[in-house]
Coordinates of C-alpha atoms in Angstrom, one line a residue:
M17 CA -0.1 0.2 0.1
S18 CA 1.5 3.1 -1.2
I19 CA -0.2 6.3 0.9
E20 CA 2.5 8.9 -0.5
N21 CA -0.4 10.2 -3.0
L22 CA -3.3 10.7 -0.4
P23 CA -4.2 14.1 1.0
V24 CA -2.9 15.0 4.2
S25 CA -6.4 14.9 5.3
V26 CA -6.9 11.4 5.0
M27 CA -4.1 10.7 7.1
E28 CA -5.1 13.1 9.7
E29 CA -8.8 11.9 9.6
L30 CA -7.2 8.3 10.2
E31 CA -5.1 9.5 13.4
L32 CA -8.0 11.6 14.5
A33 CA -10.4 8.6 14.4
A34 CA -7.9 6.0 15.9
G35 CA -6.7 8.4 18.6
V36 CA -3.1 7.6 17.8
T37 CA -0.4 8.8 15.3
L38 CA 0.2 6.4 12.2
D39 CA 3.7 5.5 13.4
V40 CA 2.0 3.8 16.7
L41 CA -0.9 2.8 14.4
F42 CA 1.3 0.6 12.6
N43 CA 4.0 -0.4 15.0
Q44 CA 5.2 -3.8 13.8
K45 CA 6.4 -4.6 17.4
K46 CA 3.1 -3.8 19.3
R47 CA 0.3 -4.1 16.6
H48 CA -2.5 -1.6 17.5
P49 CA -5.8 -2.8 17.9
Y50 CA -7.0 -0.7 15.0
A51 CA -4.3 -1.4 12.6
N52 CA -6.4 -3.9 10.5
R53 CA -9.5 -1.1 10.1
A54 CA -6.8 1.3 9.3
S55 CA -5.0 -0.5 6.7
V56 CA -8.5 -1.1 4.8
F57 CA -9.1 2.4 5.2
L58 CA -6.2 3.7 3.6
T59 CA -6.1 1.1 1.0
L60 CA -9.6 1.8 -0.1
H61 CA -8.6 5.6 -0.2
T62 CA -5.8 4.9 -2.2
K63 CA -7.9 2.8 -4.8
G64 CA -10.4 5.7 -5.2
T65 CA -13.2 3.5 -3.3
P66 CA -13.1 5.1 0.2
M67 CA -15.2 4.3 3.2
T68 CA -15.6 6.1 6.3
W69 CA -13.9 4.9 9.7
E70 CA -17.3 4.6 11.1
E71 CA -18.4 2.4 8.0
L72 CA -15.4 0.2 8.5
G73 CA -16.3 0.0 12.1
K74 CA -19.5 -1.9 11.4
L75 CA -18.0 -4.6 9.6
S76 CA -16.8 -8.0 10.9
L77 CA -13.0 -8.9 10.6
D78 CA -14.1 -11.3 7.7
Q79 CA -15.7 -8.6 5.9
L80 CA -12.5 -6.2 6.4
F81 CA -10.2 -8.9 5.1
A82 CA -12.6 -9.5 2.1
L83 CA -12.4 -5.8 1.2
L84 CA -8.6 -5.9 1.4
E85 CA -8.4 -9.2 -0.5
D86 CA -10.8 -7.7 -3.1
Q87 CA -8.4 -4.5 -3.5
S88 CA -5.5 -6.5 -3.9
D89 CA -6.6 -8.3 -6.9
D90 CA -6.3 -5.3 -8.8
P91 CA -4.4 -6.7 -12.3
K92 CA -3.0 -3.0 -12.6
E93 CA -0.4 -3.9 -9.7

């Protein structure tokens, strides 16, 4: 996932929703509970099919991972 081209406002929205900065959210040594939802949030934004933080929060983990898999099957990448 490449977030460099996303508007800063999207990253700020994510940080505000999660209550932590991106570096804390995606810390590999201590995975944050919101990391899965945050990954899907950013992936959907990078693909141009965003969902809100609240919408994603209503989904099950299976549904979140299905969204992530659907987005990774893009033949352009």
